[in-house]
PDB file of C-alpha atoms in Angstrom:
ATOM      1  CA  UNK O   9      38.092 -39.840  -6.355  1.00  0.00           C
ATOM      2  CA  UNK O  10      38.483 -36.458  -8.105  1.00  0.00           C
ATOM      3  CA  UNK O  11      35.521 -36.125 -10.349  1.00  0.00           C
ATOM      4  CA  UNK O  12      37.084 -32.552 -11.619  1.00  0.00           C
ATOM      5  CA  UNK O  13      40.317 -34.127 -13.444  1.00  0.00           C
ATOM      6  CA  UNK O  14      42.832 -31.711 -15.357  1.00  0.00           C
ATOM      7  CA  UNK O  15      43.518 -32.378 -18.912  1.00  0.00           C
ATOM      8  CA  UNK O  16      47.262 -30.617 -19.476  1.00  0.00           C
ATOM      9  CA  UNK O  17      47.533 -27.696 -21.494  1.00  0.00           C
ATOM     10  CA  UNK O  18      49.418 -29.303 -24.214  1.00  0.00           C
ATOM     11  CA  UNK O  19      46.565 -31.192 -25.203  1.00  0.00           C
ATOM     12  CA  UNK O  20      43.792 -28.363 -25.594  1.00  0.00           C
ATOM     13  CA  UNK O  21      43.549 -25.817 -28.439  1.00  0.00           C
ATOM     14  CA  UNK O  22      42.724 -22.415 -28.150  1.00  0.00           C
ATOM     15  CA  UNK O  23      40.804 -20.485 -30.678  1.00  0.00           C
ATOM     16  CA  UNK O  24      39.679 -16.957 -31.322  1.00  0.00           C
ATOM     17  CA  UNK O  25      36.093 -18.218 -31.370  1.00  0.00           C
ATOM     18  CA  UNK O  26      36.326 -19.711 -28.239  1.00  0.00           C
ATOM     19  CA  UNK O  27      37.996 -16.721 -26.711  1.00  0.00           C
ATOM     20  CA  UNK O  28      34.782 -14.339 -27.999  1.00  0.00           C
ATOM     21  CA  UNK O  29      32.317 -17.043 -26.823  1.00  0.00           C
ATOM     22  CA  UNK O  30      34.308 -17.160 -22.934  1.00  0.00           C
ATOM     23  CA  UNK O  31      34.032 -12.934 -22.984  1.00  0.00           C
ATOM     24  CA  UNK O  32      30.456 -12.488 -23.657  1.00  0.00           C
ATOM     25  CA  UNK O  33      29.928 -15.673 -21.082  1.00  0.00           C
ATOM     26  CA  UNK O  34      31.526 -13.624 -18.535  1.00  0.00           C
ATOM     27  CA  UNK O  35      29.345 -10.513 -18.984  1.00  0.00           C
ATOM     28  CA  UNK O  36      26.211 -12.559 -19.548  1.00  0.00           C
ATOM     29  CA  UNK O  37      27.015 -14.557 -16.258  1.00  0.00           C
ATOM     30  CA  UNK O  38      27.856 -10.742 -14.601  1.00  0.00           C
ATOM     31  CA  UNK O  39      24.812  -8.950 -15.931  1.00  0.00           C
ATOM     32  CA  UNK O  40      22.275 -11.958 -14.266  1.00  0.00           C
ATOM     33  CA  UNK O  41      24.526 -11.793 -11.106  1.00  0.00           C
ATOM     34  CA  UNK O  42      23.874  -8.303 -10.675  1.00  0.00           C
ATOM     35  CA  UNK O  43      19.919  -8.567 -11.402  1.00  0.00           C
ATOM     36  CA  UNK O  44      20.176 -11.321  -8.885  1.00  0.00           C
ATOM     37  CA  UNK O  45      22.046  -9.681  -6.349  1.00  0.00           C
ATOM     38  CA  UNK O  46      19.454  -6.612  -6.467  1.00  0.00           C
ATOM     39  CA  UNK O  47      16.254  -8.858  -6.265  1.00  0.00           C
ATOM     40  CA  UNK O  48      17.957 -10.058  -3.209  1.00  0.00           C
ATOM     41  CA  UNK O  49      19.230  -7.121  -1.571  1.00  0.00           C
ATOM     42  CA  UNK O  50      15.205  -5.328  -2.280  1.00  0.00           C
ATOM     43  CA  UNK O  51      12.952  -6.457  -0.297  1.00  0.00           C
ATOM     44  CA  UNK O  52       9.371  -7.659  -1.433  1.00  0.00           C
ATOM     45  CA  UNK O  53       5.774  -7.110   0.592  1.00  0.00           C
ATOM     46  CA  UNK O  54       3.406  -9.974   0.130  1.00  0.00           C
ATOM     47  CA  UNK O  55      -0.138  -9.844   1.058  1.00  0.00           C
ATOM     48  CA  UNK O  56      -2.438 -12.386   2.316  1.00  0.00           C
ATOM     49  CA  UNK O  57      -6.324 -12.568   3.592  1.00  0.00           C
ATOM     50  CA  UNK O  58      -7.648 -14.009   6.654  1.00  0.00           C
ATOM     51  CA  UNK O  59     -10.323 -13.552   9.338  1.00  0.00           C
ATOM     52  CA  UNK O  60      -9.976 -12.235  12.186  1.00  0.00           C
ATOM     53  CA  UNK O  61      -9.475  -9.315  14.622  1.00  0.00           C
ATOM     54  CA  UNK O  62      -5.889  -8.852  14.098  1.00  0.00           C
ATOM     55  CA  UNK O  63      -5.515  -5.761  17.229  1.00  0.00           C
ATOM     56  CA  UNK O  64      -6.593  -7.236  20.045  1.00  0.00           C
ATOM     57  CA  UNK O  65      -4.848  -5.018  22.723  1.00  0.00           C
ATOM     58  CA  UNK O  66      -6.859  -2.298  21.151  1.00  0.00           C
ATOM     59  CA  UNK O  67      -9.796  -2.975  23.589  1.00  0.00           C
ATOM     60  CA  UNK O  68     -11.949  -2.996  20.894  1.00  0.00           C
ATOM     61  CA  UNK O  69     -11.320   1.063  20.086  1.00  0.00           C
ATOM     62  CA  UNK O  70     -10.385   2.144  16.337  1.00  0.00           C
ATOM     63  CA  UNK O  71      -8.420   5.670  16.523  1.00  0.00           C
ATOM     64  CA  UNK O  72      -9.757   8.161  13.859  1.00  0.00           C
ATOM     65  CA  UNK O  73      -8.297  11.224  12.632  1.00  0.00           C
ATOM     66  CA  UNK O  74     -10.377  13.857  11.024  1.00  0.00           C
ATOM     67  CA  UNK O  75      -9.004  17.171   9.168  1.00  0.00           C
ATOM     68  CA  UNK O  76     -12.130  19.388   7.392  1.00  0.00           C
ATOM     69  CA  UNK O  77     -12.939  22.459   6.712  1.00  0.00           C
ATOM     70  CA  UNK O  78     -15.659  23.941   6.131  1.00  0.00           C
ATOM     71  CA  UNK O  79     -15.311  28.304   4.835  1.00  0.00           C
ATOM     72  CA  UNK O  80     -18.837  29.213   5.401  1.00  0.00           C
ATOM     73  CA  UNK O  81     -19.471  27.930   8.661  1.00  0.00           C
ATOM     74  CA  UNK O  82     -18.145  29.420  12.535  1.00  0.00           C
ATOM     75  CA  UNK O  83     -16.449  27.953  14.779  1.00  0.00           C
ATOM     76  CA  UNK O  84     -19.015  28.398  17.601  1.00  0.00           C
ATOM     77  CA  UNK O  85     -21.583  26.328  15.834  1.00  0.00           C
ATOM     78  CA  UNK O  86     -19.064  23.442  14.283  1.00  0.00           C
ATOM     79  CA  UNK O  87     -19.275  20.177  16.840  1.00  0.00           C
ATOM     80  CA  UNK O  88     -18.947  16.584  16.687  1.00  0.00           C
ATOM     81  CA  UNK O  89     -21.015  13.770  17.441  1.00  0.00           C
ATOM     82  CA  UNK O  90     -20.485  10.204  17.773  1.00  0.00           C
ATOM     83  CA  UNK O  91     -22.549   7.153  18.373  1.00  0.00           C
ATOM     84  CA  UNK O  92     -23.005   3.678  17.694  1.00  0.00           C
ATOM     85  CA  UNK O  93     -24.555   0.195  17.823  1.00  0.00           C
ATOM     86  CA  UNK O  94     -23.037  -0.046  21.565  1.00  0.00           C
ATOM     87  CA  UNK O  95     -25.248   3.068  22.909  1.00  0.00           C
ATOM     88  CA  UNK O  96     -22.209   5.467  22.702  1.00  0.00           C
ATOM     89  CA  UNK O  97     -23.823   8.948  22.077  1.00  0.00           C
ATOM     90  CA  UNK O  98     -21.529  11.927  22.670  1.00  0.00           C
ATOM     91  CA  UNK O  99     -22.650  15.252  21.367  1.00  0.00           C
ATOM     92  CA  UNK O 100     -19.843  17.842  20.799  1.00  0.00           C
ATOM     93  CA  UNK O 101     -17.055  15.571  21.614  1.00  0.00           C
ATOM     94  CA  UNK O 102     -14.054  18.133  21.940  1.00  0.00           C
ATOM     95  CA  UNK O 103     -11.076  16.319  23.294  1.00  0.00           C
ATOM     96  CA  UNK O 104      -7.777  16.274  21.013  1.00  0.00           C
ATOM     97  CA  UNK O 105      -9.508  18.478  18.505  1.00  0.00           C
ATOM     98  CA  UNK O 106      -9.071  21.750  17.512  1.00  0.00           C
ATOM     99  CA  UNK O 107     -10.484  24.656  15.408  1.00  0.00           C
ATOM    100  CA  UNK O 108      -8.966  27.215  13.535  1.00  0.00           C
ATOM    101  CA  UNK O 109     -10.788  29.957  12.310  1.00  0.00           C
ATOM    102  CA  UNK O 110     -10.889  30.535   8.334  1.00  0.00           C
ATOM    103  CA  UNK O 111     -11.925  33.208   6.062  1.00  0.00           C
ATOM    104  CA  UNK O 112     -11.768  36.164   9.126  1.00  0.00           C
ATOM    105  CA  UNK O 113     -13.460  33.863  11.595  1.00  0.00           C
ATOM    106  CA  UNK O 114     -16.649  33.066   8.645  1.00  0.00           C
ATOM    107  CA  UNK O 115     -15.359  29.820   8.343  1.00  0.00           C
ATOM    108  CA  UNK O 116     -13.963  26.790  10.433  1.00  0.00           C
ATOM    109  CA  UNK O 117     -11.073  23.993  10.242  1.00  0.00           C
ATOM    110  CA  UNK O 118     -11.887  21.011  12.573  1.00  0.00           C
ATOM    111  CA  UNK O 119      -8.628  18.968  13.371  1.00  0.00           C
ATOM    112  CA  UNK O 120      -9.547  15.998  15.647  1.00  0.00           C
ATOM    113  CA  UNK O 121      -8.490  12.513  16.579  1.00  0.00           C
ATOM    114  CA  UNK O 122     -10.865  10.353  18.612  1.00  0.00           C
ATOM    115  CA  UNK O 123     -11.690   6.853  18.785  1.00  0.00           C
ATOM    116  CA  UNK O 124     -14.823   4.846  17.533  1.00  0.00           C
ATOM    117  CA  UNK O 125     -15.580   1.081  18.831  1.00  0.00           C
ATOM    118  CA  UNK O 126     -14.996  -1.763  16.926  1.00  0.00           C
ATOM    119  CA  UNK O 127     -19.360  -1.992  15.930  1.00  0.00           C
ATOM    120  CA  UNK O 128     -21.411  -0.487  13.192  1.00  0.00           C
ATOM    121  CA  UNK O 129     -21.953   3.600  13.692  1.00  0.00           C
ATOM    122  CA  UNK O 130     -21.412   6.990  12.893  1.00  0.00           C
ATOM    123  CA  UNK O 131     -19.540  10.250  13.604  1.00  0.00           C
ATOM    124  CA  UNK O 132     -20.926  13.479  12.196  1.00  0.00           C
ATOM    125  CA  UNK O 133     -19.850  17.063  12.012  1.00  0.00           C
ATOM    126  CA  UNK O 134     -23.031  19.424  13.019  1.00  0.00           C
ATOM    127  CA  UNK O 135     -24.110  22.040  14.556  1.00  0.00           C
ATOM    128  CA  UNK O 136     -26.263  20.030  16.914  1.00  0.00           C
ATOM    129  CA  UNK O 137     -23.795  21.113  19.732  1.00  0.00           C
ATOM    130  CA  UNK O 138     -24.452  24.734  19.440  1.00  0.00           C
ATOM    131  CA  UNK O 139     -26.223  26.510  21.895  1.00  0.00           C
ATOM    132  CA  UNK O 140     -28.735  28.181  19.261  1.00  0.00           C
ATOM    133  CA  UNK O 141     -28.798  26.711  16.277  1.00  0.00           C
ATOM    134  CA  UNK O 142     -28.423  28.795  13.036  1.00  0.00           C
ATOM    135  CA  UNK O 143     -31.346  29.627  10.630  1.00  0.00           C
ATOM    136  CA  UNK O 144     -29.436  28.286   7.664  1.00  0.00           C
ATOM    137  CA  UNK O 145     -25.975  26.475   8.195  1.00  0.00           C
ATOM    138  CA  UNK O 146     -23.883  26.051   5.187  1.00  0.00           C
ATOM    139  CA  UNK O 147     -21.839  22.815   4.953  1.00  0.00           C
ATOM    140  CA  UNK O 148     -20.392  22.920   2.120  1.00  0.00           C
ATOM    141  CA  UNK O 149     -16.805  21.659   2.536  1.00  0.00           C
ATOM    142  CA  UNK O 150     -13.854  19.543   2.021  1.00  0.00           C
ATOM    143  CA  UNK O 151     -11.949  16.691   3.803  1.00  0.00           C
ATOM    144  CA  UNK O 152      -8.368  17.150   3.704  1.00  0.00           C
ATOM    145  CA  UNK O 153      -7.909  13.838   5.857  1.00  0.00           C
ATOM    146  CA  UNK O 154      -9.838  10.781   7.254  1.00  0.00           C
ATOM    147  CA  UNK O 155      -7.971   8.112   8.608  1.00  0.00           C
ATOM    148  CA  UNK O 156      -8.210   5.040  10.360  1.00  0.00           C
ATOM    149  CA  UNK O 157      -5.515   3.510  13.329  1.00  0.00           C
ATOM    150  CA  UNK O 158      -1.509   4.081  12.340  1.00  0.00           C
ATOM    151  CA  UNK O 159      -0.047   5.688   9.512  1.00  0.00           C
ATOM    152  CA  UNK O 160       1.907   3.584   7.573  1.00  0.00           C
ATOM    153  CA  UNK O 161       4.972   5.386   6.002  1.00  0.00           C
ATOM    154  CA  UNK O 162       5.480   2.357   3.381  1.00  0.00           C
ATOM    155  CA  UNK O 163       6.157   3.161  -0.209  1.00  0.00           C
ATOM    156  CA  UNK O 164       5.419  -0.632  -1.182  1.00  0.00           C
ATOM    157  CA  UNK O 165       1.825  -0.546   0.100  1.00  0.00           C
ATOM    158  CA  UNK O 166      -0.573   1.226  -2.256  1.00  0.00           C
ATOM    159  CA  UNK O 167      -4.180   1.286  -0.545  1.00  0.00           C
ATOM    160  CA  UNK O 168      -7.398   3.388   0.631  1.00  0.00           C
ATOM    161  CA  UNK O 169      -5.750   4.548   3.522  1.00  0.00           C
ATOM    162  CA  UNK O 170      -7.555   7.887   3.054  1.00  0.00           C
ATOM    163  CA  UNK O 171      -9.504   7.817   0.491  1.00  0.00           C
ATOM    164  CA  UNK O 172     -11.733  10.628   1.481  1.00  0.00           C
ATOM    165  CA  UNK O 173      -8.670  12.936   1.459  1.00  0.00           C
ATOM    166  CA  UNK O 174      -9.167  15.872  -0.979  1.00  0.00           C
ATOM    167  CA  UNK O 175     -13.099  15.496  -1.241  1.00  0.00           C
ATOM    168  CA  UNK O 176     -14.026  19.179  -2.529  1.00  0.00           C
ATOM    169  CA  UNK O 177     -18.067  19.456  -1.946  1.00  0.00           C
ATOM    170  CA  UNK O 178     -17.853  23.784  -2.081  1.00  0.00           C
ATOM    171  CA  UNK O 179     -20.324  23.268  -4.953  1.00  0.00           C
ATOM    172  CA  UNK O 180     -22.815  21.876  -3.645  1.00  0.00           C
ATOM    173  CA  UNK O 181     -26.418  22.904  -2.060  1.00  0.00           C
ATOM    174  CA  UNK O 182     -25.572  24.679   1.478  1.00  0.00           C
ATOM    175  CA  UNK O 183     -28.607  23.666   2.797  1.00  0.00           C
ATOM    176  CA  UNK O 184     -27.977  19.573   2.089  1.00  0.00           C
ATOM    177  CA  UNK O 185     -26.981  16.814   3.994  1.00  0.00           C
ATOM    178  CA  UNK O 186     -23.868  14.717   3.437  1.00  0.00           C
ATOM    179  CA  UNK O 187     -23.619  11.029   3.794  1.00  0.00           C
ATOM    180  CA  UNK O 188     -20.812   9.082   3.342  1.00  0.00           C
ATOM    181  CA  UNK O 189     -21.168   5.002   3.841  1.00  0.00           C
ATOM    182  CA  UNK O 190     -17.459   3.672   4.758  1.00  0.00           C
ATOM    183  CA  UNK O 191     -16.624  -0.228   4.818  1.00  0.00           C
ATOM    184  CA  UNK O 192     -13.679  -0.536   6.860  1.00  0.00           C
ATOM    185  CA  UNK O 193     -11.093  -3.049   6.063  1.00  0.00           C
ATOM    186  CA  UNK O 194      -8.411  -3.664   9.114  1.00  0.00           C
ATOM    187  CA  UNK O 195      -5.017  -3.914   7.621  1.00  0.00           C
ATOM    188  CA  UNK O 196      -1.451  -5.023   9.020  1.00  0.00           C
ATOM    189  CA  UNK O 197       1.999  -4.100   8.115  1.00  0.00           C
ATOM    190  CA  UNK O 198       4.807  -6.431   9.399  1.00  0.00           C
ATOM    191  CA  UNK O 199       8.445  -5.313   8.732  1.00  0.00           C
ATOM    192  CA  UNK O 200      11.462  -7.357   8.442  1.00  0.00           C
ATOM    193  CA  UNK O 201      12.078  -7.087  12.547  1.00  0.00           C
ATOM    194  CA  UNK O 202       8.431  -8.601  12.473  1.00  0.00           C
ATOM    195  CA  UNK O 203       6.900  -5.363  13.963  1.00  0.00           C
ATOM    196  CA  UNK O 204       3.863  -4.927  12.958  1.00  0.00           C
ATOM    197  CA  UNK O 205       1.573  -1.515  12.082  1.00  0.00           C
ATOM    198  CA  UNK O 206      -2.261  -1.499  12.802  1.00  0.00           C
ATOM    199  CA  UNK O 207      -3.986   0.412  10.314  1.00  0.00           C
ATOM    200  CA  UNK O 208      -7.632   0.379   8.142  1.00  0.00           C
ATOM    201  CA  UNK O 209      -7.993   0.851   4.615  1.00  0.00           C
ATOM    202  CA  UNK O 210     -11.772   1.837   3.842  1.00  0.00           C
ATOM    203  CA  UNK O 211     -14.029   2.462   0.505  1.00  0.00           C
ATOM    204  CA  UNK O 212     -16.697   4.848   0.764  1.00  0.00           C
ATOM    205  CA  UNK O 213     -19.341   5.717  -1.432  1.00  0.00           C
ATOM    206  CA  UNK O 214     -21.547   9.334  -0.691  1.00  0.00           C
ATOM    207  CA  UNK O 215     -25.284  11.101  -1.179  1.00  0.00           C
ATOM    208  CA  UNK O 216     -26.073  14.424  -1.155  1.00  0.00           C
ATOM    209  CA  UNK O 217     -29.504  15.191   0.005  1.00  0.00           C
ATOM    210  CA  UNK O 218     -32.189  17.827   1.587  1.00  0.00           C
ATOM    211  CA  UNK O 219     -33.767  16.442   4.645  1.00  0.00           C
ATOM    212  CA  UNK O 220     -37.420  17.064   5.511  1.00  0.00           C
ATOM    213  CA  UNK O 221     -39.697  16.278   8.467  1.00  0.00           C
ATOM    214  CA  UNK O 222     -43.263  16.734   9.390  1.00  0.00           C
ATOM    215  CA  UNK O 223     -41.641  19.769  11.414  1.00  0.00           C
ATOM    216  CA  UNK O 224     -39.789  21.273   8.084  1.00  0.00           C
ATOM    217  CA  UNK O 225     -36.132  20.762   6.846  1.00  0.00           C
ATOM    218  CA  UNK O 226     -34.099  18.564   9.397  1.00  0.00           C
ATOM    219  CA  UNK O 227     -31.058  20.629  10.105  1.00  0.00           C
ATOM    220  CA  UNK O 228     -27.864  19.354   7.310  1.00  0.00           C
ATOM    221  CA  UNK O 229     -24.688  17.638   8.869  1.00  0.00           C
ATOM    222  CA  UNK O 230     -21.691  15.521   7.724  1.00  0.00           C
ATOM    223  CA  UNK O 231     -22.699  11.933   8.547  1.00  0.00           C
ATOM    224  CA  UNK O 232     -19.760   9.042   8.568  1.00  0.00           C
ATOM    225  CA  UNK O 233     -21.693   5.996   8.548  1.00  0.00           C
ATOM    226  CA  UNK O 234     -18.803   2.968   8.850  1.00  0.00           C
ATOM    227  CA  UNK O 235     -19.221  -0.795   9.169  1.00  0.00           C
ATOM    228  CA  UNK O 236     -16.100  -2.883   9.743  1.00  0.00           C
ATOM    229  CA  UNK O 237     -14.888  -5.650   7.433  1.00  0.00           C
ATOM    230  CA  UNK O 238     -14.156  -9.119   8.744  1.00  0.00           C
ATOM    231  CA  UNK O 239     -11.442  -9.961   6.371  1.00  0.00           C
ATOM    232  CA  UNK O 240      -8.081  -8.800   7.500  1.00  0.00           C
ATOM    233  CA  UNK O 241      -5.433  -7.950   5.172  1.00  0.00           C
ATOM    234  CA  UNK O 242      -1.624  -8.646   5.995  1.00  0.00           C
ATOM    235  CA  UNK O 243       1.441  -7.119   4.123  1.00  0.00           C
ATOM    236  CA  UNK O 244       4.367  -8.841   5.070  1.00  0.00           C
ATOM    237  CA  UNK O 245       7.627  -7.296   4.295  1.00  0.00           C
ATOM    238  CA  UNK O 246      10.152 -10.464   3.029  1.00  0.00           C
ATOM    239  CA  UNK O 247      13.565 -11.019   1.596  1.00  0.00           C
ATOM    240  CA  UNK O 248      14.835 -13.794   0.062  1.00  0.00           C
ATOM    241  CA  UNK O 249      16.090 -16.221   1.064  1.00  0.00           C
ATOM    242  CA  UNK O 250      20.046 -16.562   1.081  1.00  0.00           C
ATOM    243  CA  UNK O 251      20.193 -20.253  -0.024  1.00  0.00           C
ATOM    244  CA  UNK O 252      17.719 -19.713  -2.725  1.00  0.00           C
ATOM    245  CA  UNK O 253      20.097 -16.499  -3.731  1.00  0.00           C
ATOM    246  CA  UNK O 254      23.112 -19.107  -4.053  1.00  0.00           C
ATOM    247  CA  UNK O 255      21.177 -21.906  -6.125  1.00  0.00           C
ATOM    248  CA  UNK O 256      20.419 -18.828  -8.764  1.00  0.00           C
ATOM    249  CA  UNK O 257      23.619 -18.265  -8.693  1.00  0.00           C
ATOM    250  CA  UNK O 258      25.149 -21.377  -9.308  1.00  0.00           C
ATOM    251  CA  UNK O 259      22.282 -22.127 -11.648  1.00  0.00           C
ATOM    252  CA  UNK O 260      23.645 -19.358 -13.957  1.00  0.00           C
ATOM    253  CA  UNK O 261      27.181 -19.796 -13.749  1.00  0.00           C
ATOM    254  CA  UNK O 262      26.588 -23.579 -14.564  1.00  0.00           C
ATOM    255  CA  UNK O 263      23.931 -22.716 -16.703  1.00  0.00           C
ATOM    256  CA  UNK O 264      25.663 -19.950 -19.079  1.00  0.00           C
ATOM    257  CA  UNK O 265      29.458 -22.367 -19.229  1.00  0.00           C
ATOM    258  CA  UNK O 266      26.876 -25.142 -19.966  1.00  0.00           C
ATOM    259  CA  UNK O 267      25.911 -23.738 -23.022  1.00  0.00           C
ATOM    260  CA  UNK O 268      28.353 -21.542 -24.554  1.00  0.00           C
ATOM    261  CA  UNK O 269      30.503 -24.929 -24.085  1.00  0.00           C
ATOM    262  CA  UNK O 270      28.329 -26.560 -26.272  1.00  0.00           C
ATOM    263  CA  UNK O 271      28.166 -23.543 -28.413  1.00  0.00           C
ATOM    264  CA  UNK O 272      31.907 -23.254 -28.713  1.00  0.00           C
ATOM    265  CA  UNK O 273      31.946 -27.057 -29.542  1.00  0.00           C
ATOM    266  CA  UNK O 274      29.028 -26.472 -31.852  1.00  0.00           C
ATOM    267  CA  UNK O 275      31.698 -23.706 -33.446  1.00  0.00           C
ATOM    268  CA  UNK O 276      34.547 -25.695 -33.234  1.00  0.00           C
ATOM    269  CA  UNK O 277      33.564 -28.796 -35.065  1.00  0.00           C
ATOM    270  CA  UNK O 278      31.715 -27.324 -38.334  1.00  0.00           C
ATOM    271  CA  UNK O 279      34.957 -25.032 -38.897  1.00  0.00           C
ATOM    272  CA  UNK O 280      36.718 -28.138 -38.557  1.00  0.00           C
ATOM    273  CA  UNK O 281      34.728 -29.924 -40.984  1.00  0.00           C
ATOM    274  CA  UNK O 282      34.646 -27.176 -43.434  1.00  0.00           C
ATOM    275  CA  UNK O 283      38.608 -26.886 -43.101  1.00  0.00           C
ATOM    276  CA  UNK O 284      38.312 -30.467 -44.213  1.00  0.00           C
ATOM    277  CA  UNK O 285      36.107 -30.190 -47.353  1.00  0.00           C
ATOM    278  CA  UNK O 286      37.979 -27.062 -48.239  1.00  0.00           C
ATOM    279  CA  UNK O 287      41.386 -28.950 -48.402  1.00  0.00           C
ATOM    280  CA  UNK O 288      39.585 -32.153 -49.941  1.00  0.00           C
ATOM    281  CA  UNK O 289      38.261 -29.352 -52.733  1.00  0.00           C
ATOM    282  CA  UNK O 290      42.165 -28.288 -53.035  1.00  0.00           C
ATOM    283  CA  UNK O 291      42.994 -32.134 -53.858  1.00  0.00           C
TER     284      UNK O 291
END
């Protein structure tokens, strides 16, 4: 029943071809095992696309966190407003935010996180919470951060996770108006532990304009104006599998012996053949 006999030692016949051929077999089958043995030890994030809502304990409520600043404008007269589709309208919403004072007190950072619902709307930054509104309000400005749900710390995962961060309007008109359209896309991280990350990946696309009425110029804000995707992308972080690891393995070391086998025998019988038409030559 042994399929693996033994053929004695007496009867086999080393060579220094075959002994060059068995060395660089060895590192070849040693280099793949290493490249294998790193594919498998790294882990790999795939992604996938699927409808739905994939937060549901969220109660329907998107966290938001908003970092701008804005040198030419106080602090008194910075505010921010929210409403949507749902009849949420809050003027000067000021809980978890903060401003800092810039430029001696001329200018204003707003720092804020809030939440938005889950339905077509808008956030602005205004001074439509002021108690007297100015004569001519600068906005210039620029975002340093807008971001939707967690923050994924995840090297792997390159998205729009804020893609407004670093948007530098200081050049344009004071007096204008700034919309920026968002499409939301929700977005989940699962780890290895299958814990996964909530977070929203969004595109945007912006005007810059003067607003008029039949009253005069329509005082200039900030406007966020977001609509939520129904596609839900999934990153799912995945190693592979150990059984599929140990095929590779065996495939190469099977593989490689497989073939510089044949290559040694290759070797082996044209030198022999040529030994023999050299000493046929000779008689």
């Amino acid at each position: 029943f042994d399929i693996y006999r033994k053929v004695p030692k007496d009867l086999t016949q080393p060579t220094y071809t075959g002994a060059i051929i068995s060395i660089c077999c060895c590192l070849f089958i040693l280099f793949l095992f290493l490249s294998e043995l790193t594919g498998f030890i790294t882990t790999e994030v795939v992604n996938e696309l699927y409808v739905d809502d994939p937060d549901k304990d969220s109660g329907g409520k998107i966290d938001v966190s908003l970092n701008i600043s804005l040198p030419n404008l106080h602090c008194e007269l910075v505010g921010l407003d929210i409403q949507d589709e749902m009849g949420r309208h809050e003027v000067g919403h000021i809980d978890n935010s903060m401003k800092i004072p810039l430029n001696n007190g001329a200018g204003c950072r707003f720092e804020g996180q809030f939440s938005i619902n889950k339905v077509p709307g808008n956030f602005h930054v205004s001074t439509h919470s002021a108690t007297a509104q100015p004569q001519n309000p600068d906005m210039t400005h620029v975002i340093h951060k807008l971001s939707f749900g967690d923050t994924l710390q995840v090297q792997n995962v390159h998205g729009a996770f804020n893609a407004l961060g670093g948007a530098d309007r200081l050049t344009s008109n004071p007096l204008a108006s700034h919309d920026y359209i968002l499409k939301i896309v929700p977005t989940v991280y699962e780890d290895m532990s299958g814990k996964q990350q909530y977070s929203y990946q969004y595109t945007v696309a912006n005007k810059e304009y003067v607003a008029y009425s039949h009253t005069g110029r329509i005082i200039p804000a900030i406007w966020f104006r977001y609509d939520l995707s129904p596609i839900t992308v999934k990153y799912t972080e995945r190693r592979q599998p150990l059984y599929r690891f140990i095929t590779t393995i065996c495939a190469i070391i099977g593989g490689t012996f497989t073939v510089a086998g044949i290559l040694d025998s290759c070797i082996f019988t044209a030198s022999e053949a040529w030994k023999k038409i050299q000493l046929g030559k000779m008689h």
